[in-house]
């Protein structure tokens, strides 16, 4: 297992959480000091743009570009929101950051707030991450005490207050506009766009939302420069490191910080310890439950935004879930689809009614009662859901569904012809 | 009121709501405070949250019914949420879920006769590296086996004073 430069996991140590003292010893808050004393907000934005950082929450939108839509120079009520509603199945990187080194998020948000000239920030954190919330509460209190957060940060003119919002479940809250509704205290259905949050976010005010891992990268970019950050990547087009969360049929299902662009095969073999029980690799979700499957022919694909898209899938959150040769892909996809059907907020028809219908079709096939026409019906459903829903939840669900019918059609046919699941033991 | 929310917490929330620019933002916070104390959120809890925040019971109810971790029905002293998402599924969560149902003698959504445990599913808990996993209350448990589940249930049962 080759050791690569650790940026976000520099202070990670099993069972321990680094707080202010450890964080500062490892260079913490130097990025903030540099930003506040040597750079204008515009220069900070420019540096982040040049770094090529892309959002780590799933969509992969360029952070500098997102920031450029924000009315930073307009005075008034504005909000900075951290999306810590990490609920994409297979994903646990934000949890790892907040369990190991929570000040990284705090510092990243302060610098981002300075860059975008935002006076108030909120960290939205999911119900299941109670320990992360407690770590953040302590980190925020320590930063306040040290004059790194609050009024006149480091004796500058810049002030920023940071709040923590504990949620109560539901995957849809991770959708950017649903999250804003959730914060306002109304039902967390997604909003129609435009207007985008940068124009009208919480309470109709300009709001910028980024993921935990995205924010955590910001101070490293500012402290060490955009060129350094770009160089961390394996790929020419990539930038930075990526936290890859390994799960499924691996010997070592852990979270690793690796140069972005490392190949799927290398992640599985060198870091994940290979497929468990000496079995062979069958398929993997490369970036969480919303991404199409990759198969053995894709083991050489670099886990970065562009290469994975060329291979027909998405980097998503960087959560790699591996399936061994004994896995029934119909059953796996049924599990994924059940998740999406249950977590649908019910706002729009294709998602609310289409996903349960797909569940019914997949259950029928898995239980040996499928008919050949069901495959066409699955394709028909995919066509009628994709692009016709209010938000990306159902489209995400169609990722693995589409790849099931494209890559594993033989296996579906086998179920139908044998009138049972051929892989059930 | 005291069986819904201790007086000191009630007063602190009420004071915060008066100061707050948008008290509606506090709905989940107030509901979770009631649930922490009462175990679940009865109708009177919805009304109380409305009084504290200056909102109608309907405005509270539409939030209370949206989130799966706000309980609008009575639950046991300990709520078990078993992860049934893909990473846990791939490592035997279905069998462990059945084992829990068998051991506790209840189906999902039910509470044991002694009122100790309620069993519910949950989506991914972010414990995929320790799959299969579950959460009891706010406590996370990973690397589950039948033996480990027996131990955890015994400890939680003792702590719940059953």
mmCIF file of N, CA, C and O in Angstrom, chain A residues 32-64:
data_model
loop_
_atom_site.group_PDB
_atom_site.id
_atom_site.type_symbol
_atom_site.label_atom_id
_atom_site.label_comp_id
_atom_site.label_asym_id
_atom_site.label_seq_id
_atom_site.Cartn_x
_atom_site.Cartn_y
_atom_site.Cartn_z
ATOM 1 N N UNK A 32 -6.291 30.802 7.016
ATOM 2 C CA UNK A 32 -7.177 31.910 7.393
ATOM 3 C C UNK A 32 -6.373 33.189 7.603
ATOM 4 O O UNK A 32 -6.744 34.261 7.121
ATOM 5 N N UNK A 33 -5.255 33.051 8.300
ATOM 6 C CA UNK A 33 -4.424 34.221 8.564
ATOM 7 C C UNK A 33 -3.925 34.834 7.256
ATOM 8 O O UNK A 33 -3.976 36.051 7.060
ATOM 9 N N UNK A 34 -3.504 33.964 6.356
ATOM 10 C CA UNK A 34 -3.014 34.442 5.067
ATOM 11 C C UNK A 34 -4.130 35.160 4.306
ATOM 12 O O UNK A 34 -3.926 36.250 3.754
ATOM 13 N N UNK A 35 -5.309 34.544 4.295
ATOM 14 C CA UNK A 35 -6.432 35.142 3.565
ATOM 15 C C UNK A 35 -6.772 36.522 4.121
ATOM 16 O O UNK A 35 -6.923 37.486 3.369
ATOM 17 N N UNK A 36 -6.857 36.613 5.449
ATOM 18 C CA UNK A 36 -7.303 37.868 6.063
ATOM 19 C C UNK A 36 -6.245 38.964 6.028
ATOM 20 O O UNK A 36 -6.574 40.149 5.955
ATOM 21 N N UNK A 37 -4.970 38.586 6.086
ATOM 22 C CA UNK A 37 -3.942 39.627 6.170
ATOM 23 C C UNK A 37 -3.306 39.951 4.814
ATOM 24 O O UNK A 37 -2.836 41.049 4.601
ATOM 25 N N UNK A 38 -3.282 38.958 3.918
ATOM 26 C CA UNK A 38 -2.543 39.203 2.670
ATOM 27 C C UNK A 38 -3.393 39.180 1.407
ATOM 28 O O UNK A 38 -2.897 39.463 0.313
ATOM 29 N N UNK A 39 -4.661 38.762 1.540
ATOM 30 C CA UNK A 39 -5.452 38.617 0.313
ATOM 31 C C UNK A 39 -6.781 39.363 0.399
ATOM 32 O O UNK A 39 -7.385 39.453 1.461
ATOM 33 N N UNK A 40 -7.247 39.821 -0.758
ATOM 34 C CA UNK A 40 -8.582 40.412 -0.819
ATOM 35 C C UNK A 40 -9.574 39.262 -1.040
ATOM 36 O O UNK A 40 -9.178 38.186 -1.492
ATOM 37 N N UNK A 41 -10.853 39.485 -0.711
ATOM 38 C CA UNK A 41 -11.834 38.427 -0.962
ATOM 39 C C UNK A 41 -11.786 37.941 -2.419
ATOM 40 O O UNK A 41 -11.896 36.750 -2.694
ATOM 41 N N UNK A 42 -11.599 38.872 -3.325
ATOM 42 C CA UNK A 42 -11.555 38.524 -4.747
ATOM 43 C C UNK A 42 -10.362 37.602 -5.052
ATOM 44 O O UNK A 42 -10.465 36.673 -5.843
ATOM 45 N N UNK A 43 -9.222 37.896 -4.404
ATOM 46 C CA UNK A 43 -8.039 37.041 -4.614
ATOM 47 C C UNK A 43 -8.271 35.623 -4.096
ATOM 48 O O UNK A 43 -7.810 34.660 -4.686
ATOM 49 N N UNK A 44 -8.988 35.511 -2.967
ATOM 50 C CA UNK A 44 -9.298 34.180 -2.437
ATOM 51 C C UNK A 44 -10.175 33.424 -3.431
ATOM 52 O O UNK A 44 -9.927 32.259 -3.760
ATOM 53 N N UNK A 45 -11.193 34.105 -3.950
ATOM 54 C CA UNK A 45 -12.090 33.469 -4.922
ATOM 55 C C UNK A 45 -11.309 33.042 -6.159
ATOM 56 O O UNK A 45 -11.514 31.954 -6.706
ATOM 57 N N UNK A 46 -10.399 33.898 -6.586
ATOM 58 C CA UNK A 46 -9.611 33.616 -7.788
ATOM 59 C C UNK A 46 -8.725 32.382 -7.575
ATOM 60 O O UNK A 46 -8.582 31.531 -8.450
ATOM 61 N N UNK A 47 -8.122 32.290 -6.372
ATOM 62 C CA UNK A 47 -7.234 31.166 -6.070
ATOM 63 C C UNK A 47 -8.015 29.844 -6.073
ATOM 64 O O UNK A 47 -7.542 28.834 -6.596
ATOM 65 N N UNK A 48 -9.207 29.874 -5.497
ATOM 66 C CA UNK A 48 -10.042 28.662 -5.458
ATOM 67 C C UNK A 48 -10.466 28.289 -6.881
ATOM 68 O O UNK A 48 -10.467 27.116 -7.260
ATOM 69 N N UNK A 49 -10.770 29.295 -7.688
ATOM 70 C CA UNK A 49 -11.151 29.033 -9.072
ATOM 71 C C UNK A 49 -9.991 28.384 -9.827
ATOM 72 O O UNK A 49 -10.154 27.394 -10.538
ATOM 73 N N UNK A 50 -8.786 28.946 -9.637
ATOM 74 C CA UNK A 50 -7.598 28.427 -10.335
ATOM 75 C C UNK A 50 -7.251 27.005 -9.886
ATOM 76 O O UNK A 50 -6.631 26.244 -10.624
ATOM 77 N N UNK A 51 -7.614 26.673 -8.635
ATOM 78 C CA UNK A 51 -7.254 25.349 -8.105
ATOM 79 C C UNK A 51 -7.993 24.221 -8.812
ATOM 80 O O UNK A 51 -7.578 23.077 -8.767
ATOM 81 N N UNK A 52 -9.106 24.548 -9.472
ATOM 82 C CA UNK A 52 -9.873 23.512 -10.150
ATOM 83 C C UNK A 52 -10.684 22.637 -9.212
ATOM 84 O O UNK A 52 -11.179 21.582 -9.614
ATOM 85 N N UNK A 53 -10.839 23.055 -7.954
ATOM 86 C CA UNK A 53 -11.623 22.278 -6.986
ATOM 87 C C UNK A 53 -13.053 22.100 -7.495
ATOM 88 O O UNK A 53 -13.695 23.057 -7.906
ATOM 89 N N UNK A 54 -13.496 20.840 -7.471
ATOM 90 C CA UNK A 54 -14.889 20.562 -7.854
ATOM 91 C C UNK A 54 -15.628 20.020 -6.640
ATOM 92 O O UNK A 54 -15.066 19.325 -5.816
ATOM 93 N N UNK A 55 -16.913 20.357 -6.545
ATOM 94 C CA UNK A 55 -17.733 20.001 -5.380
ATOM 95 C C UNK A 55 -17.651 18.518 -5.058
ATOM 96 O O UNK A 55 -17.736 17.679 -5.938
ATOM 97 N N UNK A 56 -17.480 18.228 -3.763
ATOM 98 C CA UNK A 56 -17.287 16.842 -3.337
ATOM 99 C C UNK A 56 -18.573 16.187 -2.845
ATOM 100 O O UNK A 56 -18.547 15.086 -2.307
ATOM 101 N N UNK A 57 -19.709 16.884 -2.977
ATOM 102 C CA UNK A 57 -20.953 16.351 -2.430
ATOM 103 C C UNK A 57 -21.697 15.412 -3.355
ATOM 104 O O UNK A 57 -22.675 14.793 -2.963
ATOM 105 N N UNK A 58 -21.268 15.310 -4.609
ATOM 106 C CA UNK A 58 -21.944 14.393 -5.524
ATOM 107 C C UNK A 58 -22.077 14.921 -6.938
ATOM 108 O O UNK A 58 -21.876 14.197 -7.907
ATOM 109 N N UNK A 59 -22.404 16.202 -7.084
ATOM 110 C CA UNK A 59 -22.648 16.737 -8.423
ATOM 111 C C UNK A 59 -21.356 17.146 -9.128
ATOM 112 O O UNK A 59 -21.296 17.175 -10.352
ATOM 113 N N UNK A 60 -20.322 17.472 -8.372
ATOM 114 C CA UNK A 60 -19.025 17.775 -8.968
ATOM 115 C C UNK A 60 -18.945 19.102 -9.695
ATOM 116 O O UNK A 60 -18.114 19.287 -10.582
ATOM 117 N N UNK A 61 -19.795 20.034 -9.307
ATOM 118 C CA UNK A 61 -19.779 21.346 -9.940
ATOM 119 C C UNK A 61 -18.532 22.121 -9.491
ATOM 120 O O UNK A 61 -18.138 22.047 -8.328
ATOM 121 N N UNK A 62 -17.904 22.845 -10.413
ATOM 122 C CA UNK A 62 -16.684 23.584 -10.078
ATOM 123 C C UNK A 62 -16.982 24.635 -8.999
ATOM 124 O O UNK A 62 -17.845 25.500 -9.175
ATOM 125 N N UNK A 63 -16.247 24.562 -7.880
ATOM 126 C CA UNK A 63 -16.517 25.437 -6.741
ATOM 127 C C UNK A 63 -16.297 26.911 -7.097
ATOM 128 O O UNK A 63 -17.118 27.770 -6.773
ATOM 129 N N UNK A 64 -15.193 27.196 -7.805
ATOM 130 C CA UNK A 64 -14.895 28.577 -8.195
ATOM 131 C C UNK A 64 -15.998 29.155 -9.056
ATOM 132 O O UNK A 64 -16.385 30.321 -8.913
#
